[in-house]
Coordinates of C-alpha atoms and ligand atoms in Angstrom, one line a residue:
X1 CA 117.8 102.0 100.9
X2 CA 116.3 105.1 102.6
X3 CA 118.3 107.1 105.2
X4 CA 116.8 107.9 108.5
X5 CA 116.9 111.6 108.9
X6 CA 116.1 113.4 112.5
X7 CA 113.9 111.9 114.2
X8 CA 113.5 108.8 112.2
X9 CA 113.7 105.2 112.4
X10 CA 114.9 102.5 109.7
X11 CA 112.5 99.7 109.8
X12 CA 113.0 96.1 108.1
X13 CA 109.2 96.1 107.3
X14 CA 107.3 92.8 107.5
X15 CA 104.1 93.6 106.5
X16 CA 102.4 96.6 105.4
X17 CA 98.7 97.0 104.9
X18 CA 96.8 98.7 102.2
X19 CA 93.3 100.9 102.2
X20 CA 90.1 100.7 99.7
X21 CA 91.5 104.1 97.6
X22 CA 94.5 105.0 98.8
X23 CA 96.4 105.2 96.2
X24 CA 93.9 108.2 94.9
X25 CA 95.8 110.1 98.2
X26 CA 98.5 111.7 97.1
X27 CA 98.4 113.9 93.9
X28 CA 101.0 116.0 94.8
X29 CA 104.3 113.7 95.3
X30 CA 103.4 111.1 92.0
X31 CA 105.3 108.5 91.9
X32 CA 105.0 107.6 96.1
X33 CA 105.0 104.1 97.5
X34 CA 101.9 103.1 98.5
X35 CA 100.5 102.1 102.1
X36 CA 100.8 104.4 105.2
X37 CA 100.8 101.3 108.0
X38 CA 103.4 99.0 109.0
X39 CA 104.6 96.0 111.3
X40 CA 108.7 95.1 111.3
X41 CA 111.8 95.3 113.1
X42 CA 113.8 98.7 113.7
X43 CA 117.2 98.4 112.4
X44 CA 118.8 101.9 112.4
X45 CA 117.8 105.1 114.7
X46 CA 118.9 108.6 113.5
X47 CA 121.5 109.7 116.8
X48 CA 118.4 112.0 118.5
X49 CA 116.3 109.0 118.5
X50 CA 115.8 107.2 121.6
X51 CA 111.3 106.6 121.4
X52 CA 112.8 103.0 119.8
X53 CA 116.1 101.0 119.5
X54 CA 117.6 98.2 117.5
X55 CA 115.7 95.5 117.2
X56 CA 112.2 96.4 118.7
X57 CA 109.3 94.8 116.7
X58 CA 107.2 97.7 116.2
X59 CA 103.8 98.7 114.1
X60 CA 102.7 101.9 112.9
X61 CA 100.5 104.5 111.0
X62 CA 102.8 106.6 108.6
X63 CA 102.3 109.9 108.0
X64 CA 100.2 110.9 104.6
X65 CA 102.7 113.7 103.3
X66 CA 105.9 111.2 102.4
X67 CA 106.6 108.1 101.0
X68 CA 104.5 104.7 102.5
X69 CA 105.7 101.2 103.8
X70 CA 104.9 99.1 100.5
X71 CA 108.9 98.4 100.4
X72 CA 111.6 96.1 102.1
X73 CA 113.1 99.3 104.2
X74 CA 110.8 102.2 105.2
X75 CA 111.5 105.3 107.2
X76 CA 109.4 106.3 109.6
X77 CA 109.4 109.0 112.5
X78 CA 110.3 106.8 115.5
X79 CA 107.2 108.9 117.7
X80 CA 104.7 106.9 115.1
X81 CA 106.1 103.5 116.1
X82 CA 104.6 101.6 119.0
X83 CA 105.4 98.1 120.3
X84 CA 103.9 94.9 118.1
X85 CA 100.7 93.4 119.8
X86 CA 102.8 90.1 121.5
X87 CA 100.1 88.1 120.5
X88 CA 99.5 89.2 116.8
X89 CA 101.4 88.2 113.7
X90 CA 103.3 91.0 111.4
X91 CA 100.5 89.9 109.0
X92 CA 97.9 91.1 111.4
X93 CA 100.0 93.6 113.3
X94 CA 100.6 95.9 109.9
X95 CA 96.4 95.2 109.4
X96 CA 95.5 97.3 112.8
X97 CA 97.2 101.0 113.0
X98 CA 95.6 102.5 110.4
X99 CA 91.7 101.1 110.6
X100 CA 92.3 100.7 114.3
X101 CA 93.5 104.0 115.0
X102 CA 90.3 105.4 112.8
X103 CA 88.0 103.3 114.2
X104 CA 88.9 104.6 117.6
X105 CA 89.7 108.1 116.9
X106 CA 86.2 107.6 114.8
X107 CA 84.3 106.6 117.9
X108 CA 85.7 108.1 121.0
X109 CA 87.9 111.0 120.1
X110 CA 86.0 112.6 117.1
X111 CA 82.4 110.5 118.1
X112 CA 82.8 111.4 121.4
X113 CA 80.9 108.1 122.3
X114 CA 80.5 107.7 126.1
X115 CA 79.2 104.9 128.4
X116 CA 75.7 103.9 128.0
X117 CA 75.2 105.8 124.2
X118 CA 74.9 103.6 121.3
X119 CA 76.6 103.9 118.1
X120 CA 75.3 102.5 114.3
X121 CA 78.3 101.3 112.6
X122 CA 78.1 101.8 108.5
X123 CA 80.4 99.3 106.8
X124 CA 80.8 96.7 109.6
X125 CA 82.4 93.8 107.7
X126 CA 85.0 96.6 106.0
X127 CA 88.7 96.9 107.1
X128 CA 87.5 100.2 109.5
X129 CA 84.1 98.8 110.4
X130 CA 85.4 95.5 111.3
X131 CA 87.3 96.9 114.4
X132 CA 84.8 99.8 115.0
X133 CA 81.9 97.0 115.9
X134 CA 84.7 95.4 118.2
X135 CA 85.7 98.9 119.6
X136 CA 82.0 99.8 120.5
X137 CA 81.5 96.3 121.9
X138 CA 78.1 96.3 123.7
X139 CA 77.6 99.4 122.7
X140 CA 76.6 99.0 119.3
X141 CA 72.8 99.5 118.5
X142 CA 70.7 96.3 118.0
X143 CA 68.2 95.9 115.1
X144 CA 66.0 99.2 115.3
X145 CA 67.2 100.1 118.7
X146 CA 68.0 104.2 118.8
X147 CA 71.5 105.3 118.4
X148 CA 73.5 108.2 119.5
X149 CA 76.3 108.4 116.9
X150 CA 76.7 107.0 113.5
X151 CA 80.0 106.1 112.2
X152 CA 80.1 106.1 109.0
X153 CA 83.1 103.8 106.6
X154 CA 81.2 103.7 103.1
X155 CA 79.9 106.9 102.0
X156 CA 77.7 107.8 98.8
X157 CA 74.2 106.9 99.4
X158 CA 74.4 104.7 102.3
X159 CA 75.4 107.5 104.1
X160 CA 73.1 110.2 102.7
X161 CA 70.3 107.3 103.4
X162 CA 71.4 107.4 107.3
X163 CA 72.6 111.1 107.9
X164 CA 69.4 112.3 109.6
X165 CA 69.3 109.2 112.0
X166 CA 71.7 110.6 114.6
X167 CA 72.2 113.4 116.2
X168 CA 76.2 113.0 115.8
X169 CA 77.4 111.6 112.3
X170 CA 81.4 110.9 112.0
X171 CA 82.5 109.8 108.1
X172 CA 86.1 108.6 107.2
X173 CA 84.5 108.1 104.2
X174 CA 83.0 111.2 102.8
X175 CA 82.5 115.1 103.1
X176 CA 79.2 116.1 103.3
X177 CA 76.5 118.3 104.7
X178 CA 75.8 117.8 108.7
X179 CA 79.1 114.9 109.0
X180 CA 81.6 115.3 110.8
X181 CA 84.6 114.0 108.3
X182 CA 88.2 113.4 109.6
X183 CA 91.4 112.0 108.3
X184 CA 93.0 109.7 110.9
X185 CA 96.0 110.7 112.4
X186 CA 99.1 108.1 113.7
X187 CA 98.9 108.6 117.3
X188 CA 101.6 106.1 119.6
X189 CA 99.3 106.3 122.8
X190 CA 96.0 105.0 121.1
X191 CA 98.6 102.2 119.0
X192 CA 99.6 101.3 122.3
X193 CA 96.2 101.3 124.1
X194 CA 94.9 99.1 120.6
X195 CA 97.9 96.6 121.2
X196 CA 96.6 96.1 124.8
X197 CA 93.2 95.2 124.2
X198 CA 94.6 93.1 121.0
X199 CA 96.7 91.3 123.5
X200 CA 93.9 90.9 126.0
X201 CA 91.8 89.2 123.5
X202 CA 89.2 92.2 122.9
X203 CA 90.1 93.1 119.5
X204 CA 91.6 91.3 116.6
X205 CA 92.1 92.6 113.0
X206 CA 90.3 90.4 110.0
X207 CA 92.4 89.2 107.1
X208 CA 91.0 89.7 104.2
X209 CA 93.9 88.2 101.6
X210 CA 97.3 88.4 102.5
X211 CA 100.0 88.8 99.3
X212 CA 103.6 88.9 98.6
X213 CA 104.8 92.5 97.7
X214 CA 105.5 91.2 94.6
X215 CA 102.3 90.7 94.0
X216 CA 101.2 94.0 95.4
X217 CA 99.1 95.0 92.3
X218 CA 96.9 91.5 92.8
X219 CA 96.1 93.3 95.8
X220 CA 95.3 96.7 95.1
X221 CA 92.8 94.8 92.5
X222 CA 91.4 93.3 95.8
X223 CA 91.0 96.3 98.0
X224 CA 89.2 97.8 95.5
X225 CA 86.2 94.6 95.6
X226 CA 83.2 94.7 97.5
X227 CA 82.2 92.4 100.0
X228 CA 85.5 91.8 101.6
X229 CA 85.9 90.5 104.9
X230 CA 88.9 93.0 107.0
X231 CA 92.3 93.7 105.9
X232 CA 94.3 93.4 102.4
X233 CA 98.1 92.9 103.8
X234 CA 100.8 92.8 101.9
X235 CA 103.4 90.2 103.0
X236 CA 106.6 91.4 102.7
X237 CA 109.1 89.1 104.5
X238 CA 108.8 85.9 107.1
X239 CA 106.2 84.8 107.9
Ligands
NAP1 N1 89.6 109.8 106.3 C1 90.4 108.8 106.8 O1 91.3 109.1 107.6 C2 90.2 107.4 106.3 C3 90.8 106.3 107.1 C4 90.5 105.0 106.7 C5 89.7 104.8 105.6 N2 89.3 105.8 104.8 C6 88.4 105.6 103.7 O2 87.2 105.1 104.3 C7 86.6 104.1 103.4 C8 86.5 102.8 104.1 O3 87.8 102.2 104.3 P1 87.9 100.7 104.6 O4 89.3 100.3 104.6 O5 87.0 100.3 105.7 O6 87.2 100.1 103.2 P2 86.6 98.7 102.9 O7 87.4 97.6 103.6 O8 86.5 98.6 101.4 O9 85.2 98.7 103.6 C9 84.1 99.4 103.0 C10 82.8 98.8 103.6 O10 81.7 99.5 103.1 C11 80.8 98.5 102.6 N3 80.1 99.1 101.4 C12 78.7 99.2 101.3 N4 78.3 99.8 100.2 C13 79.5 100.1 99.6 C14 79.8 100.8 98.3 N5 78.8 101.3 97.6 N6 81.0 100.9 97.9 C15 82.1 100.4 98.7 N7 81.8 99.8 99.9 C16 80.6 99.7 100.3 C17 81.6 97.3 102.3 O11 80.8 96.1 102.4 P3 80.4 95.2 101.2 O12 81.3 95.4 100.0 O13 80.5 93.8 101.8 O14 79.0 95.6 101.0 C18 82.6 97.4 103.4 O15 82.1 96.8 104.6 C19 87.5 104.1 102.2 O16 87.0 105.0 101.2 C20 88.9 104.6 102.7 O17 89.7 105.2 101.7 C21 89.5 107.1 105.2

């Protein structure tokens, strides 16, 4: 059972969602428990804690540098954890912070994408793309229709194919020449501002597959598949 330390909250996790090579991340800490995004129920605050309390349902990004939510307990800093979307399961709550969060810090706070631009999404069906194209709304480029930015989720060649079609290129995906790369970073505004449109029916995560934790190497196998459609989620308890 982990301890909250300063800071931290104790969360009963529910479900906790996993990413397409994550667990190539961190090469410095081996062994560390998989999957940095969470939905569950707080049950323990450190005594200087008081962003969440007892009970709340909360869903989150985790930080990179420690342990991940892949587990029946995690502990989290309680600034990460934002309310559950009211209208989204745990399943689909834990499937949002961390593709949402780069989706949106993708398009608006790295992409800088403003009214009336377009934006090319690469990897649209993918567990980022998916909520990128719902992000960017009517704002997405049509067929061969110009395009301001290009977000980019896949990388490799599809990206070096694409790279001189904008003038602004963002990549969660890869480094490379003339892209602007970034790693996502848990932010409790934007989780917030995504649980808002989530509950006003704007934007809702894909499930891929859903497994038990038990089962949590099945899903890794998964992730790793092309042609899925959203989120792997791990199911840890409920429903
Ligand atoms: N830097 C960061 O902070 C950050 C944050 C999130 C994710 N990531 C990384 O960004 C990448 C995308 O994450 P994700 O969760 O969206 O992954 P994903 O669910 O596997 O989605 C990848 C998308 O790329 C498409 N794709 C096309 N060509 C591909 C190829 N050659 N290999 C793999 N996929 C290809 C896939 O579609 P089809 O298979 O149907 O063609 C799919 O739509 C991963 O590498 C992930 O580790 C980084």
């Amino acid at each position: 059972m982990p301890e909250p330390g300063p800071g931290e909250a104790l969360v009963r996790v529910r479900a906790a969602a996993i990413t397409r090579d994550e667990l190539t991340w961190p090469v410095d800490r081996l062994p560390a428990i998989p999957s940095y995004e969470l939905s569950g129920v707080v049950v323990e605050v450190a005594p200087d804690v008081d962003e969440v309390v007892s009970g709340d349902e909360v869903f989150a990004l985790t930080p990179f540098d420690r342990d991940g939510a892949a587990a029946e307990y995690a502990a989290v800093p309680a600034d990460t954890l934002a309310p559950k979307p009211q209208t989204l399961t745990y399943v689909e709550s834990a499937a949002l912070p961390l593709a949402g969060l780069s989706a949106y810090q993708g398009l608006f706070s790295r992409g800088g994408l403003s009214e009336g631009e377009r934006v090319r999404v690469l990897g649209p069906t993918g567990g980022v793309g998916h909520l990128a194209v719902q992000l960017a709304g009517e704002q997405q480029a049509q067929g061969d229709e110009p395009y301001d930015l290009l977000f980019d989720t896949v990388g490799g060649e599809v990206l070096a194919g694409s790279v001189a079609s904008a003038r602004r290129v963002v990549s969660v995906a890869e480094e490379a020449e003339g892209v602007s790369y970034f790693i996502v970073e848990p932010n409790r505004e934007q989780l917030v501002e995504l649980a808002r449109r989530a509950d006003a029916g704007q934007l809702r995560p894909a499930i891929d597959s859903m497994f038990p934790l038990e089962q949590a190497e099945a899903a890794f196998a998964r992730v790793a598949e092309r042609g899925k459609r959203g989120k792997v989620v791990l199911r840890v308890a409920g429903d």
